[in-house]
């Protein structure tokens, strides 16, 4: 039989249960053998990871120690700049979401709602791939439009230049 440790309040529900295999249940006595941690509630449930240091990040890290390769591990969390980050265990950022809901893939500072940046072209022009999808007009008698714009940074010029696009426009 499993050895079980239960912590709770006298005459109250169990708060934490751990079995002899190291599996832990929070809010339940039903520890599941193939899960190390089970959090259960009959209402909305969430886990909170918190720091009191304004300069620190908070992360959940997914690691397979068997391959000893941090580039294949994953992490997600909040950076000290207020970004939600998905990335590799070695610190590479793959995607960032700002507090305004803007999503950057290949960038941590997206300008439009969705910004995708890729690696430089092999031709040496420092051209980066960029996707922008927008709809800025909401008035009934306006002309709502959405599209994909292709833009790039050229050499040392810091501003982006749009050089092609696909636009869908509806006239009312």
mmCIF file of the C-alpha atoms, coordinates in Angstrom:
data_MODEL
# 
_entry.id   MODEL 
# 
loop_
_atom_site.group_PDB 
_atom_site.id 
_atom_site.type_symbol 
_atom_site.label_atom_id 
_atom_site.label_alt_id 
_atom_site.label_comp_id 
_atom_site.label_asym_id 
_atom_site.label_entity_id 
_atom_site.label_seq_id 
_atom_site.pdbx_PDB_ins_code 
_atom_site.Cartn_x 
_atom_site.Cartn_y 
_atom_site.Cartn_z 
_atom_site.occupancy 
_atom_site.B_iso_or_equiv 
_atom_site.pdbx_formal_charge 
_atom_site.auth_seq_id 
_atom_site.auth_comp_id 
_atom_site.auth_asym_id 
_atom_site.auth_atom_id 
_atom_site.pdbx_PDB_model_num 
ATOM 1   C CA . UNK A 1 1   ? 0.000   0.000  0.000   1.00 0.00 ? 1   UNK A CA 1 
ATOM 2   C CA . UNK A 1 2   ? 1.095   3.579  -0.678  1.00 0.00 ? 2   UNK A CA 1 
ATOM 3   C CA . UNK A 1 3   ? 2.250   5.701  2.220   1.00 0.00 ? 3   UNK A CA 1 
ATOM 4   C CA . UNK A 1 4   ? 0.098   8.835  2.181   1.00 0.00 ? 4   UNK A CA 1 
ATOM 5   C CA . UNK A 1 5   ? 0.750   12.167 3.872   1.00 0.00 ? 5   UNK A CA 1 
ATOM 6   C CA . UNK A 1 6   ? -2.239  14.492 4.172   1.00 0.00 ? 6   UNK A CA 1 
ATOM 7   C CA . UNK A 1 7   ? -2.177  18.071 5.454   1.00 0.00 ? 7   UNK A CA 1 
ATOM 8   C CA . UNK A 1 8   ? -5.308  20.009 6.226   1.00 0.00 ? 8   UNK A CA 1 
ATOM 9   C CA . UNK A 1 9   ? -7.396  21.600 8.930   1.00 0.00 ? 9   UNK A CA 1 
ATOM 10  C CA . UNK A 1 10  ? -9.160  19.654 11.678  1.00 0.00 ? 10  UNK A CA 1 
ATOM 11  C CA . UNK A 1 11  ? -12.674 18.665 10.554  1.00 0.00 ? 11  UNK A CA 1 
ATOM 12  C CA . UNK A 1 12  ? -12.088 20.259 7.126   1.00 0.00 ? 12  UNK A CA 1 
ATOM 13  C CA . UNK A 1 13  ? -11.248 19.128 3.610   1.00 0.00 ? 13  UNK A CA 1 
ATOM 14  C CA . UNK A 1 14  ? -7.763  17.926 2.825   1.00 0.00 ? 14  UNK A CA 1 
ATOM 15  C CA . UNK A 1 15  ? -5.544  20.739 1.542   1.00 0.00 ? 15  UNK A CA 1 
ATOM 16  C CA . UNK A 1 16  ? -2.479  18.804 0.347   1.00 0.00 ? 16  UNK A CA 1 
ATOM 17  C CA . UNK A 1 17  ? -2.023  15.070 -0.143  1.00 0.00 ? 17  UNK A CA 1 
ATOM 18  C CA . UNK A 1 18  ? 1.223   13.332 -1.116  1.00 0.00 ? 18  UNK A CA 1 
ATOM 19  C CA . UNK A 1 19  ? 1.756   9.623  -1.709  1.00 0.00 ? 19  UNK A CA 1 
ATOM 20  C CA . UNK A 1 20  ? 4.898   7.560  -1.224  1.00 0.00 ? 20  UNK A CA 1 
ATOM 21  C CA . UNK A 1 21  ? 5.823   7.936  -4.926  1.00 0.00 ? 21  UNK A CA 1 
ATOM 22  C CA . UNK A 1 22  ? 6.122   11.716 -4.600  1.00 0.00 ? 22  UNK A CA 1 
ATOM 23  C CA . UNK A 1 23  ? 2.862   12.551 -6.388  1.00 0.00 ? 23  UNK A CA 1 
ATOM 24  C CA . UNK A 1 24  ? 1.020   15.536 -4.885  1.00 0.00 ? 24  UNK A CA 1 
ATOM 25  C CA . UNK A 1 25  ? -2.641  16.535 -4.897  1.00 0.00 ? 25  UNK A CA 1 
ATOM 26  C CA . UNK A 1 26  ? -3.843  20.007 -3.909  1.00 0.00 ? 26  UNK A CA 1 
ATOM 27  C CA . UNK A 1 27  ? -7.508  20.254 -2.996  1.00 0.00 ? 27  UNK A CA 1 
ATOM 28  C CA . UNK A 1 28  ? -7.990  16.504 -3.409  1.00 0.00 ? 28  UNK A CA 1 
ATOM 29  C CA . UNK A 1 29  ? -7.108  13.192 -1.800  1.00 0.00 ? 29  UNK A CA 1 
ATOM 30  C CA . UNK A 1 30  ? -7.228  11.605 -5.279  1.00 0.00 ? 30  UNK A CA 1 
ATOM 31  C CA . UNK A 1 31  ? -3.554  11.745 -6.200  1.00 0.00 ? 31  UNK A CA 1 
ATOM 32  C CA . UNK A 1 32  ? -3.085  10.327 -9.715  1.00 0.00 ? 32  UNK A CA 1 
ATOM 33  C CA . UNK A 1 33  ? -0.144  7.947  -10.117 1.00 0.00 ? 33  UNK A CA 1 
ATOM 34  C CA . UNK A 1 34  ? 1.071   9.194  -13.516 1.00 0.00 ? 34  UNK A CA 1 
ATOM 35  C CA . UNK A 1 35  ? 0.892   12.899 -12.567 1.00 0.00 ? 35  UNK A CA 1 
ATOM 36  C CA . UNK A 1 36  ? 3.358   14.510 -10.178 1.00 0.00 ? 36  UNK A CA 1 
ATOM 37  C CA . UNK A 1 37  ? 0.995   17.384 -9.363  1.00 0.00 ? 37  UNK A CA 1 
ATOM 38  C CA . UNK A 1 38  ? -2.798  17.562 -9.507  1.00 0.00 ? 38  UNK A CA 1 
ATOM 39  C CA . UNK A 1 39  ? -4.670  20.730 -8.555  1.00 0.00 ? 39  UNK A CA 1 
ATOM 40  C CA . UNK A 1 40  ? -8.416  20.227 -8.214  1.00 0.00 ? 40  UNK A CA 1 
ATOM 41  C CA . UNK A 1 41  ? -11.359 22.503 -7.504  1.00 0.00 ? 41  UNK A CA 1 
ATOM 42  C CA . UNK A 1 42  ? -15.033 22.643 -8.378  1.00 0.00 ? 42  UNK A CA 1 
ATOM 43  C CA . UNK A 1 43  ? -14.664 26.340 -9.277  1.00 0.00 ? 43  UNK A CA 1 
ATOM 44  C CA . UNK A 1 44  ? -12.234 28.307 -11.477 1.00 0.00 ? 44  UNK A CA 1 
ATOM 45  C CA . UNK A 1 45  ? -8.710  27.054 -10.791 1.00 0.00 ? 45  UNK A CA 1 
ATOM 46  C CA . UNK A 1 46  ? -5.349  28.632 -11.457 1.00 0.00 ? 46  UNK A CA 1 
ATOM 47  C CA . UNK A 1 47  ? -1.806  28.442 -10.192 1.00 0.00 ? 47  UNK A CA 1 
ATOM 48  C CA . UNK A 1 48  ? 0.021   31.640 -9.332  1.00 0.00 ? 48  UNK A CA 1 
ATOM 49  C CA . UNK A 1 49  ? 3.776   32.098 -9.564  1.00 0.00 ? 49  UNK A CA 1 
ATOM 50  C CA . UNK A 1 50  ? 4.842   35.355 -7.991  1.00 0.00 ? 50  UNK A CA 1 
ATOM 51  C CA . UNK A 1 51  ? 7.947   37.365 -7.146  1.00 0.00 ? 51  UNK A CA 1 
ATOM 52  C CA . UNK A 1 52  ? 8.289   40.515 -5.040  1.00 0.00 ? 52  UNK A CA 1 
ATOM 53  C CA . UNK A 1 53  ? 11.356  41.682 -7.009  1.00 0.00 ? 53  UNK A CA 1 
ATOM 54  C CA . UNK A 1 54  ? 10.334  44.190 -9.718  1.00 0.00 ? 54  UNK A CA 1 
ATOM 55  C CA . UNK A 1 55  ? 13.444  43.304 -11.744 1.00 0.00 ? 55  UNK A CA 1 
ATOM 56  C CA . UNK A 1 56  ? 12.806  39.546 -11.746 1.00 0.00 ? 56  UNK A CA 1 
ATOM 57  C CA . UNK A 1 57  ? 10.958  37.324 -14.217 1.00 0.00 ? 57  UNK A CA 1 
ATOM 58  C CA . UNK A 1 58  ? 8.489   34.538 -13.354 1.00 0.00 ? 58  UNK A CA 1 
ATOM 59  C CA . UNK A 1 59  ? 8.675   31.318 -15.380 1.00 0.00 ? 59  UNK A CA 1 
ATOM 60  C CA . UNK A 1 60  ? 7.293   27.847 -15.773 1.00 0.00 ? 60  UNK A CA 1 
ATOM 61  C CA . UNK A 1 61  ? 10.056  25.688 -17.235 1.00 0.00 ? 61  UNK A CA 1 
ATOM 62  C CA . UNK A 1 62  ? 9.513   22.417 -19.129 1.00 0.00 ? 62  UNK A CA 1 
ATOM 63  C CA . UNK A 1 63  ? 12.642  20.271 -19.190 1.00 0.00 ? 63  UNK A CA 1 
ATOM 64  C CA . UNK A 1 64  ? 13.674  16.809 -20.284 1.00 0.00 ? 64  UNK A CA 1 
ATOM 65  C CA . UNK A 1 65  ? 16.935  16.213 -18.429 1.00 0.00 ? 65  UNK A CA 1 
ATOM 66  C CA . UNK A 1 66  ? 17.479  13.020 -20.440 1.00 0.00 ? 66  UNK A CA 1 
ATOM 67  C CA . UNK A 1 67  ? 18.672  14.831 -23.574 1.00 0.00 ? 67  UNK A CA 1 
ATOM 68  C CA . UNK A 1 68  ? 20.725  17.496 -21.719 1.00 0.00 ? 68  UNK A CA 1 
ATOM 69  C CA . UNK A 1 69  ? 19.817  20.095 -24.391 1.00 0.00 ? 69  UNK A CA 1 
ATOM 70  C CA . UNK A 1 70  ? 18.301  23.333 -23.054 1.00 0.00 ? 70  UNK A CA 1 
ATOM 71  C CA . UNK A 1 71  ? 17.507  24.514 -26.612 1.00 0.00 ? 71  UNK A CA 1 
ATOM 72  C CA . UNK A 1 72  ? 14.810  21.810 -26.794 1.00 0.00 ? 72  UNK A CA 1 
ATOM 73  C CA . UNK A 1 73  ? 13.345  22.741 -23.390 1.00 0.00 ? 73  UNK A CA 1 
ATOM 74  C CA . UNK A 1 74  ? 10.537  25.287 -23.196 1.00 0.00 ? 74  UNK A CA 1 
ATOM 75  C CA . UNK A 1 75  ? 9.672   28.091 -20.831 1.00 0.00 ? 75  UNK A CA 1 
ATOM 76  C CA . UNK A 1 76  ? 6.747   30.436 -20.521 1.00 0.00 ? 76  UNK A CA 1 
ATOM 77  C CA . UNK A 1 77  ? 6.182   33.287 -18.175 1.00 0.00 ? 77  UNK A CA 1 
ATOM 78  C CA . UNK A 1 78  ? 6.180   36.990 -17.499 1.00 0.00 ? 78  UNK A CA 1 
ATOM 79  C CA . UNK A 1 79  ? 9.285   39.055 -18.086 1.00 0.00 ? 79  UNK A CA 1 
ATOM 80  C CA . UNK A 1 80  ? 10.154  41.972 -15.804 1.00 0.00 ? 80  UNK A CA 1 
ATOM 81  C CA . UNK A 1 81  ? 9.120   44.213 -18.738 1.00 0.00 ? 81  UNK A CA 1 
ATOM 82  C CA . UNK A 1 82  ? 5.524   42.955 -18.503 1.00 0.00 ? 82  UNK A CA 1 
ATOM 83  C CA . UNK A 1 83  ? 5.679   40.672 -21.553 1.00 0.00 ? 83  UNK A CA 1 
ATOM 84  C CA . UNK A 1 84  ? 4.229   37.166 -21.653 1.00 0.00 ? 84  UNK A CA 1 
ATOM 85  C CA . UNK A 1 85  ? 6.980   35.079 -23.253 1.00 0.00 ? 85  UNK A CA 1 
ATOM 86  C CA . UNK A 1 86  ? 7.095   31.646 -24.869 1.00 0.00 ? 86  UNK A CA 1 
ATOM 87  C CA . UNK A 1 87  ? 10.585  30.470 -25.600 1.00 0.00 ? 87  UNK A CA 1 
ATOM 88  C CA . UNK A 1 88  ? 13.318  27.870 -25.424 1.00 0.00 ? 88  UNK A CA 1 
ATOM 89  C CA . UNK A 1 89  ? 14.984  26.846 -22.199 1.00 0.00 ? 89  UNK A CA 1 
ATOM 90  C CA . UNK A 1 90  ? 18.268  28.418 -23.301 1.00 0.00 ? 90  UNK A CA 1 
ATOM 91  C CA . UNK A 1 91  ? 16.709  31.915 -23.146 1.00 0.00 ? 91  UNK A CA 1 
ATOM 92  C CA . UNK A 1 92  ? 15.705  32.270 -26.822 1.00 0.00 ? 92  UNK A CA 1 
ATOM 93  C CA . UNK A 1 93  ? 12.351  34.046 -27.136 1.00 0.00 ? 93  UNK A CA 1 
ATOM 94  C CA . UNK A 1 94  ? 9.990   32.634 -29.774 1.00 0.00 ? 94  UNK A CA 1 
ATOM 95  C CA . UNK A 1 95  ? 6.839   34.661 -29.079 1.00 0.00 ? 95  UNK A CA 1 
ATOM 96  C CA . UNK A 1 96  ? 5.935   37.641 -26.907 1.00 0.00 ? 96  UNK A CA 1 
ATOM 97  C CA . UNK A 1 97  ? 2.539   39.093 -25.987 1.00 0.00 ? 97  UNK A CA 1 
ATOM 98  C CA . UNK A 1 98  ? 2.378   42.663 -24.682 1.00 0.00 ? 98  UNK A CA 1 
ATOM 99  C CA . UNK A 1 99  ? -0.029  43.900 -22.007 1.00 0.00 ? 99  UNK A CA 1 
ATOM 100 C CA . UNK A 1 100 ? -1.928  45.625 -24.860 1.00 0.00 ? 100 UNK A CA 1 
ATOM 101 C CA . UNK A 1 101 ? -2.485  42.228 -26.531 1.00 0.00 ? 101 UNK A CA 1 
ATOM 102 C CA . UNK A 1 102 ? 0.006   42.711 -29.363 1.00 0.00 ? 102 UNK A CA 1 
ATOM 103 C CA . UNK A 1 103 ? 1.731   39.495 -30.444 1.00 0.00 ? 103 UNK A CA 1 
ATOM 104 C CA . UNK A 1 104 ? 5.300   39.342 -31.679 1.00 0.00 ? 104 UNK A CA 1 
ATOM 105 C CA . UNK A 1 105 ? 6.848   36.274 -33.262 1.00 0.00 ? 105 UNK A CA 1 
ATOM 106 C CA . UNK A 1 106 ? 10.565  36.832 -33.663 1.00 0.00 ? 106 UNK A CA 1 
ATOM 107 C CA . UNK A 1 107 ? 10.288  40.188 -31.864 1.00 0.00 ? 107 UNK A CA 1 
ATOM 108 C CA . UNK A 1 108 ? 9.536   41.287 -28.300 1.00 0.00 ? 108 UNK A CA 1 
ATOM 109 C CA . UNK A 1 109 ? 8.351   44.743 -29.389 1.00 0.00 ? 109 UNK A CA 1 
ATOM 110 C CA . UNK A 1 110 ? 5.509   44.270 -31.903 1.00 0.00 ? 110 UNK A CA 1 
ATOM 111 C CA . UNK A 1 111 ? 4.075   47.425 -33.461 1.00 0.00 ? 111 UNK A CA 1 
ATOM 112 C CA . UNK A 1 112 ? 0.863   46.097 -35.053 1.00 0.00 ? 112 UNK A CA 1 
ATOM 113 C CA . UNK A 1 113 ? -1.403  43.542 -33.348 1.00 0.00 ? 113 UNK A CA 1 
ATOM 114 C CA . UNK A 1 114 ? 0.534   40.700 -34.993 1.00 0.00 ? 114 UNK A CA 1 
ATOM 115 C CA . UNK A 1 115 ? 4.130   41.105 -36.075 1.00 0.00 ? 115 UNK A CA 1 
ATOM 116 C CA . UNK A 1 116 ? 6.159   38.220 -37.464 1.00 0.00 ? 116 UNK A CA 1 
ATOM 117 C CA . UNK A 1 117 ? 9.875   38.596 -38.075 1.00 0.00 ? 117 UNK A CA 1 
ATOM 118 C CA . UNK A 1 118 ? 12.186  35.999 -39.534 1.00 0.00 ? 118 UNK A CA 1 
ATOM 119 C CA . UNK A 1 119 ? 15.867  35.597 -40.140 1.00 0.00 ? 119 UNK A CA 1 
ATOM 120 C CA . UNK A 1 120 ? 17.741  37.819 -42.590 1.00 0.00 ? 120 UNK A CA 1 
ATOM 121 C CA . UNK A 1 121 ? 17.771  36.810 -46.253 1.00 0.00 ? 121 UNK A CA 1 
ATOM 122 C CA . UNK A 1 122 ? 20.846  34.950 -47.481 1.00 0.00 ? 122 UNK A CA 1 
ATOM 123 C CA . UNK A 1 123 ? 21.429  37.649 -50.109 1.00 0.00 ? 123 UNK A CA 1 
ATOM 124 C CA . UNK A 1 124 ? 22.870  39.893 -47.394 1.00 0.00 ? 124 UNK A CA 1 
ATOM 125 C CA . UNK A 1 125 ? 20.308  42.684 -47.732 1.00 0.00 ? 125 UNK A CA 1 
ATOM 126 C CA . UNK A 1 126 ? 19.256  42.427 -44.030 1.00 0.00 ? 126 UNK A CA 1 
ATOM 127 C CA . UNK A 1 127 ? 15.682  42.193 -45.240 1.00 0.00 ? 127 UNK A CA 1 
ATOM 128 C CA . UNK A 1 128 ? 13.423  40.767 -42.539 1.00 0.00 ? 128 UNK A CA 1 
ATOM 129 C CA . UNK A 1 129 ? 10.040  39.162 -43.138 1.00 0.00 ? 129 UNK A CA 1 
ATOM 130 C CA . UNK A 1 130 ? 7.148   41.116 -41.633 1.00 0.00 ? 130 UNK A CA 1 
ATOM 131 C CA . UNK A 1 131 ? 3.400   40.494 -41.574 1.00 0.00 ? 131 UNK A CA 1 
ATOM 132 C CA . UNK A 1 132 ? 0.823   43.100 -40.620 1.00 0.00 ? 132 UNK A CA 1 
ATOM 133 C CA . UNK A 1 133 ? -2.937  42.490 -40.597 1.00 0.00 ? 133 UNK A CA 1 
ATOM 134 C CA . UNK A 1 134 ? -5.059  45.574 -39.805 1.00 0.00 ? 134 UNK A CA 1 
ATOM 135 C CA . UNK A 1 135 ? -8.610  46.885 -39.832 1.00 0.00 ? 135 UNK A CA 1 
ATOM 136 C CA . UNK A 1 136 ? -8.596  50.502 -38.689 1.00 0.00 ? 136 UNK A CA 1 
ATOM 137 C CA . UNK A 1 137 ? -12.052 51.627 -39.824 1.00 0.00 ? 137 UNK A CA 1 
ATOM 138 C CA . UNK A 1 138 ? -15.086 50.678 -37.732 1.00 0.00 ? 138 UNK A CA 1 
ATOM 139 C CA . UNK A 1 139 ? -17.631 53.272 -38.885 1.00 0.00 ? 139 UNK A CA 1 
ATOM 140 C CA . UNK A 1 140 ? -20.683 51.910 -40.725 1.00 0.00 ? 140 UNK A CA 1 
ATOM 141 C CA . UNK A 1 141 ? -20.153 54.190 -43.710 1.00 0.00 ? 141 UNK A CA 1 
ATOM 142 C CA . UNK A 1 142 ? -16.380 53.766 -43.728 1.00 0.00 ? 142 UNK A CA 1 
ATOM 143 C CA . UNK A 1 143 ? -14.348 51.396 -45.826 1.00 0.00 ? 143 UNK A CA 1 
ATOM 144 C CA . UNK A 1 144 ? -13.139 48.531 -43.592 1.00 0.00 ? 144 UNK A CA 1 
ATOM 145 C CA . UNK A 1 145 ? -10.027 46.859 -44.937 1.00 0.00 ? 145 UNK A CA 1 
ATOM 146 C CA . UNK A 1 146 ? -7.667  44.115 -43.849 1.00 0.00 ? 146 UNK A CA 1 
ATOM 147 C CA . UNK A 1 147 ? -4.483  42.993 -45.416 1.00 0.00 ? 147 UNK A CA 1 
ATOM 148 C CA . UNK A 1 148 ? -0.981  41.660 -45.261 1.00 0.00 ? 148 UNK A CA 1 
ATOM 149 C CA . UNK A 1 149 ? 1.875   44.092 -45.766 1.00 0.00 ? 149 UNK A CA 1 
ATOM 150 C CA . UNK A 1 150 ? 5.414   43.002 -46.584 1.00 0.00 ? 150 UNK A CA 1 
ATOM 151 C CA . UNK A 1 151 ? 8.043   45.315 -45.100 1.00 0.00 ? 151 UNK A CA 1 
ATOM 152 C CA . UNK A 1 152 ? 11.699  45.250 -44.305 1.00 0.00 ? 152 UNK A CA 1 
ATOM 153 C CA . UNK A 1 153 ? 14.588  47.029 -42.635 1.00 0.00 ? 153 UNK A CA 1 
ATOM 154 C CA . UNK A 1 154 ? 17.278  47.831 -45.156 1.00 0.00 ? 154 UNK A CA 1 
ATOM 155 C CA . UNK A 1 155 ? 20.905  47.779 -43.958 1.00 0.00 ? 155 UNK A CA 1 
ATOM 156 C CA . UNK A 1 156 ? 21.383  50.472 -41.280 1.00 0.00 ? 156 UNK A CA 1 
ATOM 157 C CA . UNK A 1 157 ? 18.103  52.299 -41.917 1.00 0.00 ? 157 UNK A CA 1 
ATOM 158 C CA . UNK A 1 158 ? 16.052  51.882 -38.733 1.00 0.00 ? 158 UNK A CA 1 
ATOM 159 C CA . UNK A 1 159 ? 12.661  52.525 -40.355 1.00 0.00 ? 159 UNK A CA 1 
ATOM 160 C CA . UNK A 1 160 ? 10.699  49.820 -42.116 1.00 0.00 ? 160 UNK A CA 1 
ATOM 161 C CA . UNK A 1 161 ? 9.688   50.205 -45.737 1.00 0.00 ? 161 UNK A CA 1 
ATOM 162 C CA . UNK A 1 162 ? 6.588   48.458 -47.081 1.00 0.00 ? 162 UNK A CA 1 
ATOM 163 C CA . UNK A 1 163 ? 7.302   47.103 -50.531 1.00 0.00 ? 163 UNK A CA 1 
ATOM 164 C CA . UNK A 1 164 ? 4.285   44.885 -51.278 1.00 0.00 ? 164 UNK A CA 1 
ATOM 165 C CA . UNK A 1 165 ? 0.917   43.987 -49.860 1.00 0.00 ? 165 UNK A CA 1 
ATOM 166 C CA . UNK A 1 166 ? -2.359  42.153 -50.193 1.00 0.00 ? 166 UNK A CA 1 
ATOM 167 C CA . UNK A 1 167 ? -5.431  44.172 -49.261 1.00 0.00 ? 167 UNK A CA 1 
ATOM 168 C CA . UNK A 1 168 ? -9.053  43.165 -48.913 1.00 0.00 ? 168 UNK A CA 1 
ATOM 169 C CA . UNK A 1 169 ? -11.397 46.159 -48.792 1.00 0.00 ? 169 UNK A CA 1 
ATOM 170 C CA . UNK A 1 170 ? -15.166 46.327 -48.370 1.00 0.00 ? 170 UNK A CA 1 
ATOM 171 C CA . UNK A 1 171 ? -17.152 49.354 -49.417 1.00 0.00 ? 171 UNK A CA 1 
ATOM 172 C CA . UNK A 1 172 ? -20.528 49.893 -47.730 1.00 0.00 ? 172 UNK A CA 1 
# 
